[in-house]
Short mmCIF file of C-alpha atoms in Angstrom, two decimals:
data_model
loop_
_atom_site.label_atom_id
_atom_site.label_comp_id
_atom_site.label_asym_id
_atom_site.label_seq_id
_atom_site.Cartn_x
_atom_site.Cartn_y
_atom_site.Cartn_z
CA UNK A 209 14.60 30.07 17.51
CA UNK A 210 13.49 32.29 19.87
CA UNK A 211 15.05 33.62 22.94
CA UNK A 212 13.58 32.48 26.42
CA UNK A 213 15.59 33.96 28.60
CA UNK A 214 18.34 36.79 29.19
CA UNK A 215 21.69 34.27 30.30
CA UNK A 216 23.57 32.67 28.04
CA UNK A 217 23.41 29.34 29.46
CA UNK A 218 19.36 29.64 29.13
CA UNK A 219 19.77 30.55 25.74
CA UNK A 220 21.86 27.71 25.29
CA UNK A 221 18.98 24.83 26.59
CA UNK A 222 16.48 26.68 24.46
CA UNK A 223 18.20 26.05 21.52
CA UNK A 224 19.08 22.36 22.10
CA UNK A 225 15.51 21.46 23.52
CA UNK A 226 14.39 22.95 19.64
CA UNK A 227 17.11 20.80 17.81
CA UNK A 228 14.54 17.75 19.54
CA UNK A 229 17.01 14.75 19.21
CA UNK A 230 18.13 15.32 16.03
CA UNK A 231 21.95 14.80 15.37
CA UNK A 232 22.75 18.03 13.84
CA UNK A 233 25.35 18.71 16.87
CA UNK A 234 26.76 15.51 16.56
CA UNK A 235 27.53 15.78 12.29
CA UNK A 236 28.71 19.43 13.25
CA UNK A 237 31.02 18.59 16.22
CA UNK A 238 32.58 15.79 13.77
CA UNK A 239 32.86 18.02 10.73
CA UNK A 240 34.96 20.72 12.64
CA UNK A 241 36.91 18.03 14.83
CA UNK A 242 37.83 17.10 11.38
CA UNK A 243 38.72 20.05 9.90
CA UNK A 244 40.50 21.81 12.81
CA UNK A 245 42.42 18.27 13.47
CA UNK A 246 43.40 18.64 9.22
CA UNK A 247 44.80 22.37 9.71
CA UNK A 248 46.60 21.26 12.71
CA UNK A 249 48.57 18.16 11.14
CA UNK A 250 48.80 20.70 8.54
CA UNK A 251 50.99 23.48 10.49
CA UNK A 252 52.28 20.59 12.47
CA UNK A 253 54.55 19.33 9.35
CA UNK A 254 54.79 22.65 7.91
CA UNK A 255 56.74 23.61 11.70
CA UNK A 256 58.50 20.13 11.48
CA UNK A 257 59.85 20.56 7.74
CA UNK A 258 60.66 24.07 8.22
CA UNK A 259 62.63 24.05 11.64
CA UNK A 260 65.39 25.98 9.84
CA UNK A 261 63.42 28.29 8.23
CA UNK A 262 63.44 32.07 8.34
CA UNK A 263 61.27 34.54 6.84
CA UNK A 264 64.25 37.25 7.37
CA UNK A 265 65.61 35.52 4.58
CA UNK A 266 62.64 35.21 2.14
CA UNK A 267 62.72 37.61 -1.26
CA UNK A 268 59.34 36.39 -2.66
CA UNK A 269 56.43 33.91 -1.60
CA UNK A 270 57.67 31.59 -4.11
CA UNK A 271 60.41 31.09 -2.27
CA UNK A 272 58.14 30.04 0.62
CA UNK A 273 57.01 26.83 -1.29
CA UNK A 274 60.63 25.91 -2.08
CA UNK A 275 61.93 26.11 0.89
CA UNK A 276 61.05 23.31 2.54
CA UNK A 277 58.60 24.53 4.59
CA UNK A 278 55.52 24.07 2.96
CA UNK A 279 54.37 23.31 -0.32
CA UNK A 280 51.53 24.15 -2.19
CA UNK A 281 49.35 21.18 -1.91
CA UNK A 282 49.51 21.05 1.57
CA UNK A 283 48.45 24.94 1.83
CA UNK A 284 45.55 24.24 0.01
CA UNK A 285 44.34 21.60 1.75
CA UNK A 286 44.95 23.35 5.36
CA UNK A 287 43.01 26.43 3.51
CA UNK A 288 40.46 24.03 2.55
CA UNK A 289 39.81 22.97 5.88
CA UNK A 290 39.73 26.16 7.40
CA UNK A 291 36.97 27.24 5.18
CA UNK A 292 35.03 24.24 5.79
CA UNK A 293 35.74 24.63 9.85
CA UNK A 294 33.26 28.04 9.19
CA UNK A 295 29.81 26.28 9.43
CA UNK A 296 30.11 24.20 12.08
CA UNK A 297 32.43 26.79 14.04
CA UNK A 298 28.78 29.64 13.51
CA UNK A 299 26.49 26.82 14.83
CA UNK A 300 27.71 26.59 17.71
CA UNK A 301 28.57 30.03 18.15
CA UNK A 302 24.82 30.42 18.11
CA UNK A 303 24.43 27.82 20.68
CA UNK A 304 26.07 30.14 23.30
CA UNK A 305 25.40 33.41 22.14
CA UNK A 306 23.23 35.99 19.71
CA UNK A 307 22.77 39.79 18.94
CA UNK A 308 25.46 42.00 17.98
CA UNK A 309 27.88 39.02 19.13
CA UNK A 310 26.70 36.35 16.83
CA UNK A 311 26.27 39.46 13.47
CA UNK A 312 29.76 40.18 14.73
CA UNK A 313 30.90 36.63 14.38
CA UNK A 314 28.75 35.50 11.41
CA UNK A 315 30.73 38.69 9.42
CA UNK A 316 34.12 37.46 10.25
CA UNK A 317 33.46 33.92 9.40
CA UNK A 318 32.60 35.36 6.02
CA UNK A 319 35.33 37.29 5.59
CA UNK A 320 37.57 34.55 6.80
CA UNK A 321 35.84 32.05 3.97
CA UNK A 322 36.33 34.30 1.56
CA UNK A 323 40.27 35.12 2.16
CA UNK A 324 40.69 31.33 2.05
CA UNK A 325 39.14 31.12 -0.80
CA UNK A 326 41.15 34.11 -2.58
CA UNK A 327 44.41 32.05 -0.96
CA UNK A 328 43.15 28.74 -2.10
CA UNK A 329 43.14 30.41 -5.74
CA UNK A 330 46.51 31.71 -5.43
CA UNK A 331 47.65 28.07 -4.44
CA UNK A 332 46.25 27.08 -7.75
CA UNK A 333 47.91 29.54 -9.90
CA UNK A 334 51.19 28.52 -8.04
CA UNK A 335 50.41 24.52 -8.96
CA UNK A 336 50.27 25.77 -12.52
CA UNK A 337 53.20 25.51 -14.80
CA UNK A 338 54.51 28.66 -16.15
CA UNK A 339 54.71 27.66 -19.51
CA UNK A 340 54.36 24.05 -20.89
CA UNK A 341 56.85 22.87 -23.57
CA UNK A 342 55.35 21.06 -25.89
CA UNK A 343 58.57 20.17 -27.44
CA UNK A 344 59.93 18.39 -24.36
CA UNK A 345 55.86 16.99 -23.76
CA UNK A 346 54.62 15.39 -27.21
CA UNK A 347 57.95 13.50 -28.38
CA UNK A 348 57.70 10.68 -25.34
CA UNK A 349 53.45 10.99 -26.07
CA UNK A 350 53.77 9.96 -29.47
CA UNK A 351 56.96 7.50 -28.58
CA UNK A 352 54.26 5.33 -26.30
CA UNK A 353 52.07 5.05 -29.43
CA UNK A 354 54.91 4.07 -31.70
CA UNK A 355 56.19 1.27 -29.10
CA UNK A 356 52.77 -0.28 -28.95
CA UNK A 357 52.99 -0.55 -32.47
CA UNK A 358 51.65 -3.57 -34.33
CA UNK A 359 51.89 -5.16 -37.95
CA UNK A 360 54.59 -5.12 -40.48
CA UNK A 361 56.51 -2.64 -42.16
CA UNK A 362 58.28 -0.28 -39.21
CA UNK A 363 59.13 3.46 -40.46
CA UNK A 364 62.95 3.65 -40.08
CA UNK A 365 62.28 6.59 -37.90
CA UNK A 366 60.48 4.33 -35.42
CA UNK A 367 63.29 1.54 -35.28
CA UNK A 368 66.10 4.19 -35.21
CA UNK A 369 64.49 5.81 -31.65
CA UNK A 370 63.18 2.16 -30.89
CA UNK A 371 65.52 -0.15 -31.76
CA UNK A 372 64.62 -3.33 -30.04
CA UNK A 373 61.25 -3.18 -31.95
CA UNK A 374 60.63 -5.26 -34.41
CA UNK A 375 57.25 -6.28 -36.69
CA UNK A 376 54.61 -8.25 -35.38
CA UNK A 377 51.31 -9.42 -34.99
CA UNK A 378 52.01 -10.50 -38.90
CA UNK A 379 49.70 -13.48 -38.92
CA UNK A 380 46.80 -11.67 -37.09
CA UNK A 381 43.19 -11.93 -38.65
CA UNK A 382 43.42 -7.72 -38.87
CA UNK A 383 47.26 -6.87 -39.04
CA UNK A 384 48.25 -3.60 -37.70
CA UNK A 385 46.98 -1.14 -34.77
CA UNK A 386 48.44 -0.77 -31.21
CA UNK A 387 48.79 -3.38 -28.40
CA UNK A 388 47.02 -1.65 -25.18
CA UNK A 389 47.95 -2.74 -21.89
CA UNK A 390 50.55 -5.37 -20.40
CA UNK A 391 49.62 -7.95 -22.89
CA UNK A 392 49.53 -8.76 -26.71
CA UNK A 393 45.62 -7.65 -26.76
CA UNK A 394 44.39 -5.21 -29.67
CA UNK A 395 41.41 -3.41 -28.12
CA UNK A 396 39.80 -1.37 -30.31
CA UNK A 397 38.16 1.13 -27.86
CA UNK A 398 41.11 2.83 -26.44
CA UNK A 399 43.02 2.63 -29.94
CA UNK A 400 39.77 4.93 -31.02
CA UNK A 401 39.56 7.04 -28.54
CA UNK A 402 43.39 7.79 -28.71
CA UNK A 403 43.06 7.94 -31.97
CA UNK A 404 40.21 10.57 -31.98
CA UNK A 405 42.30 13.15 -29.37
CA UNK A 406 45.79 12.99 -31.55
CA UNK A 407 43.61 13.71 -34.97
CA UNK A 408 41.82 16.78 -32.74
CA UNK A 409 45.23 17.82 -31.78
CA UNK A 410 46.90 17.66 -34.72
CA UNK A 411 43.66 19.97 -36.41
CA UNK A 412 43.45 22.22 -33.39
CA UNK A 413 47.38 22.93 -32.62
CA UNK A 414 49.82 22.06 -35.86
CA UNK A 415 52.18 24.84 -34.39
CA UNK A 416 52.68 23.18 -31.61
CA UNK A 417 53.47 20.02 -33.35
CA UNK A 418 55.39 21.59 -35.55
CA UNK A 419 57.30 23.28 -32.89
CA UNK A 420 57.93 19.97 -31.66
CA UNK A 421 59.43 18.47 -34.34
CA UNK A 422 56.88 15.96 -33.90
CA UNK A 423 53.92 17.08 -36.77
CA UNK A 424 54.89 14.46 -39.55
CA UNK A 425 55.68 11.71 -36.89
CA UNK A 426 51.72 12.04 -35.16
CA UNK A 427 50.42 12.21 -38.69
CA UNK A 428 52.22 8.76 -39.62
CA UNK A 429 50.80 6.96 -35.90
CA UNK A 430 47.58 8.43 -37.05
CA UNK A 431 47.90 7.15 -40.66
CA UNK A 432 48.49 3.61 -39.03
CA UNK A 433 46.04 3.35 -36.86
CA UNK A 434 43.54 4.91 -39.40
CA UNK A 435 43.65 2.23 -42.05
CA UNK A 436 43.97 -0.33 -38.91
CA UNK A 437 40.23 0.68 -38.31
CA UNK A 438 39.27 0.64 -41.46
CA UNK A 439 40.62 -2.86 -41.94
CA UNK A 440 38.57 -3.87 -38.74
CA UNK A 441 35.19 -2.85 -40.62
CA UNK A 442 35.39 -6.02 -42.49
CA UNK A 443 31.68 -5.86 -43.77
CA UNK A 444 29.19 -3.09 -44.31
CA UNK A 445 27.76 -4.82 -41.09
CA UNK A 446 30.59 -6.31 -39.30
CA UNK A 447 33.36 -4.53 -37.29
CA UNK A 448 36.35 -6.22 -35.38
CA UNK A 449 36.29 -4.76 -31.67
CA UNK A 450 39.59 -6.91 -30.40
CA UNK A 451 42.12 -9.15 -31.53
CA UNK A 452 42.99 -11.74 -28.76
CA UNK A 453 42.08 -13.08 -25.16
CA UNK A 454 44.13 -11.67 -21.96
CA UNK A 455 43.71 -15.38 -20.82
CA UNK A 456 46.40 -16.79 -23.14
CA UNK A 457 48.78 -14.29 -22.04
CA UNK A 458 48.31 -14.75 -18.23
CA UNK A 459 51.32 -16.20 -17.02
CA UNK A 460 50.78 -18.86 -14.31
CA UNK A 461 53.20 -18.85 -11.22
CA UNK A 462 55.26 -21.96 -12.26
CA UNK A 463 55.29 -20.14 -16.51
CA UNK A 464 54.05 -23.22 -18.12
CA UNK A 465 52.05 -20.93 -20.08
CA UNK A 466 51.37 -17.62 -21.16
CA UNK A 467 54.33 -15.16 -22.30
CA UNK A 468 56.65 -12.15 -20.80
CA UNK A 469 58.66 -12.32 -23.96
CA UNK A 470 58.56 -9.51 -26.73
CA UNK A 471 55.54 -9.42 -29.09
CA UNK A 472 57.24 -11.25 -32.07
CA UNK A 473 57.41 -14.68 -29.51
CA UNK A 474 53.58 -14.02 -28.29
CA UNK A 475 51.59 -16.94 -28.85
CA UNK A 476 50.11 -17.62 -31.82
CA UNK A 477 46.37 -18.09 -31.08
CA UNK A 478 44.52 -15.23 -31.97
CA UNK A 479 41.33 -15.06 -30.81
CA UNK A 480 39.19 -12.58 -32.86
CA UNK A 481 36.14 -10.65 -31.16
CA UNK A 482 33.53 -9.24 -34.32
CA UNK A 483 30.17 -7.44 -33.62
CA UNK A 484 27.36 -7.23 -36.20
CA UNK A 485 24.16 -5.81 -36.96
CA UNK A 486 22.62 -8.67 -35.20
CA UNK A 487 25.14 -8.03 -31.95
CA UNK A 488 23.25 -7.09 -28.85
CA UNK A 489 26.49 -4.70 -27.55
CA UNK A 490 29.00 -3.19 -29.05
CA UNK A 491 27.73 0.27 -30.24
CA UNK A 492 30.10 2.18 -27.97
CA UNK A 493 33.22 1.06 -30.22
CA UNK A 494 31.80 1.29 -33.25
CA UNK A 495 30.66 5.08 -32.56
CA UNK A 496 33.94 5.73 -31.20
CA UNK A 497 35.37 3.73 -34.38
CA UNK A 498 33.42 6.23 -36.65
CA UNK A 499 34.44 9.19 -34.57
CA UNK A 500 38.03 8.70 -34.91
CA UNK A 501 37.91 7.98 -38.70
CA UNK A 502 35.96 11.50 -39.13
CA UNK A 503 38.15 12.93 -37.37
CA UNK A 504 41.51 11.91 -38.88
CA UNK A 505 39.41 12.09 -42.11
CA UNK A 506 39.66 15.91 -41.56
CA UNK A 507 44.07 15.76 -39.98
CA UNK A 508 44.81 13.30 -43.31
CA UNK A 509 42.70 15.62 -46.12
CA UNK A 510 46.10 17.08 -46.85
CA UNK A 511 48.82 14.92 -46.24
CA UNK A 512 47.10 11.45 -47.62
CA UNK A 513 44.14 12.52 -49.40
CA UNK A 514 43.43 8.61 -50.61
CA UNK A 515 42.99 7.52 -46.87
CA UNK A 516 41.19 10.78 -45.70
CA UNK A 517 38.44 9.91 -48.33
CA UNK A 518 38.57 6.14 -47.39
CA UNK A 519 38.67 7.05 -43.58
CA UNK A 520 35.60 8.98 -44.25
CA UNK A 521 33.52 6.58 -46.11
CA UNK A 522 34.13 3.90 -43.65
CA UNK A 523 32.91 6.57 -40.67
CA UNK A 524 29.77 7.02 -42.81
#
């Protein structure tokens, strides 16, 4: 834009004559109302938390985050919202002024954007953990698989962390695999997919399963639900995706049907959901099917070298 006259206010109606109607003042004014509004509710709670607080008292910025005054999530989002409060805060800057003024300006909005960004970084680093444990992380991971559990023949280990668990799902079409969600439901999807992640972990990090305590336990969940899968592929061309209907678990608001009760009492009509050759959908679970068997294929090749080469031809 050029300059058509020497006052600021002249300089000012030049500019907003160019913008021609447009709403670019409008999305601007809104964008830093919103940002400067964000970094005030920000240091508004930080004030109100903190009324107690004194830095004369502080031995590291750690400290800071504990203390009650502020924590790091809200010091990144007040950071974030400064930076973003740059652009619109330089347009209109330009609105009212220009030359050495505006370069001036322009610089220290840079600099400013960049020192929030450096902060916002530092926020990060302080949202990380030190260390993660796997020891105190993978025992409850592997304990959700185990109590979704389905088919016969519990591993004592299971029933002596678990024991209110009992076998079930011993008259289903495909005994075996994991229940996934509220209901009695075997979906095969999420059991492959699951599946596919423990085998990768147990490949990728033994140590840390074996620092655990927890290495022989995944392999035995991912023994299960291995030669669950390979039960499912019941033909060359056929594949079971799910083993019953959420509808006959619903329960209705006066309980005349459907079940809360523990998966030994779940009703016995199990409706079973197949995909062939012929199917028109379905390929997503059978790829992620044949994933997970390659991949505990490669976890199993030395603790159950029968099912690794069985897992394998089945993912073939």
């Amino acid at each position: 834009m050029e300059d058509h006259g020497s006052s600021g206010w002249e300089w000012f109606k030049a500019n907003w004559h160019a913008l021609d109607g447009t709403l670019d003042p409008l999305v601007m004014l809104g964008s830093l109302a919103i940002s400067l509004c964000a970094v005030a509710a920000g240091a508004q709670q930080a004030i109100k938390e903190g009324s107690s607080f004194s830095l004369a008292n502080v031995q590291s910025m750690v400290q800071i985050f504990t203390s009650g005054r502020m924590d790091e999530f809200m010091l990144l989002a007040m950071l974030w919202a400064a930076s973003n409060a740059v652009a619109p805060g330089l347009f209109f800057v330009y609105f009212v002024t220009k030359g050495r003024v505006l370069r001036w300006i322009v610089a220290i909005g840079q600099i400013f954007s960049l020192l929030c960004g450096i902060a916002a970084i530092g926020c990060l680093w302080l949202l990380i953990p030190n260390e993660v444990d796997p020891a105190a992380i993978l025992p409850n991971t592997l304990s959700f698989l185990d109590i979704q559990r389905s088919g016969p023949g519990l591993p004592t280990n299971i029933t002596a962390r678990h024991p209110w668990l009992r076998p079930s799902g011993l008259t289903d079409p495909v005994p075996g695999g994991f229940y996934m969600g509220a209901d009695y439901v075997k979906y095969n999807f999420p059991v492959a997919t699951s599946m596919a992640l423990l085998a990768w972990g147990v490949v990728e990090f033994k140590a840390g399963y074996q620092e655990a305590g927890v290495y022989e336990q995944a392999l035995d969940t991912l023994a299960h639900s291995t030669l669950y899968l390979i039960n499912c592929h019941t033909t060359p061309w056929e594949f079971v995706v799910q083993t019953g209907n959420p509808a006959d678990y619903v329960v209705d608001l006066n309980r005349t049907s459907g079940s809360w009760g523990p998966a030994i009492d779940m009703p016995a009509n199990r409706t079973l959901y197949t995909i062939t050759n012929s199917s028109t959908g379905g390929s997503d679970a059978v790829a992620a099917a044949a994933a997970a068997l390659a991949a505990a294929s490669v976890a199993l090749k030395f603790s159950n070298v029968a099912l690794s080469a069985e897992a394998l031809t089945h993912a073939k």
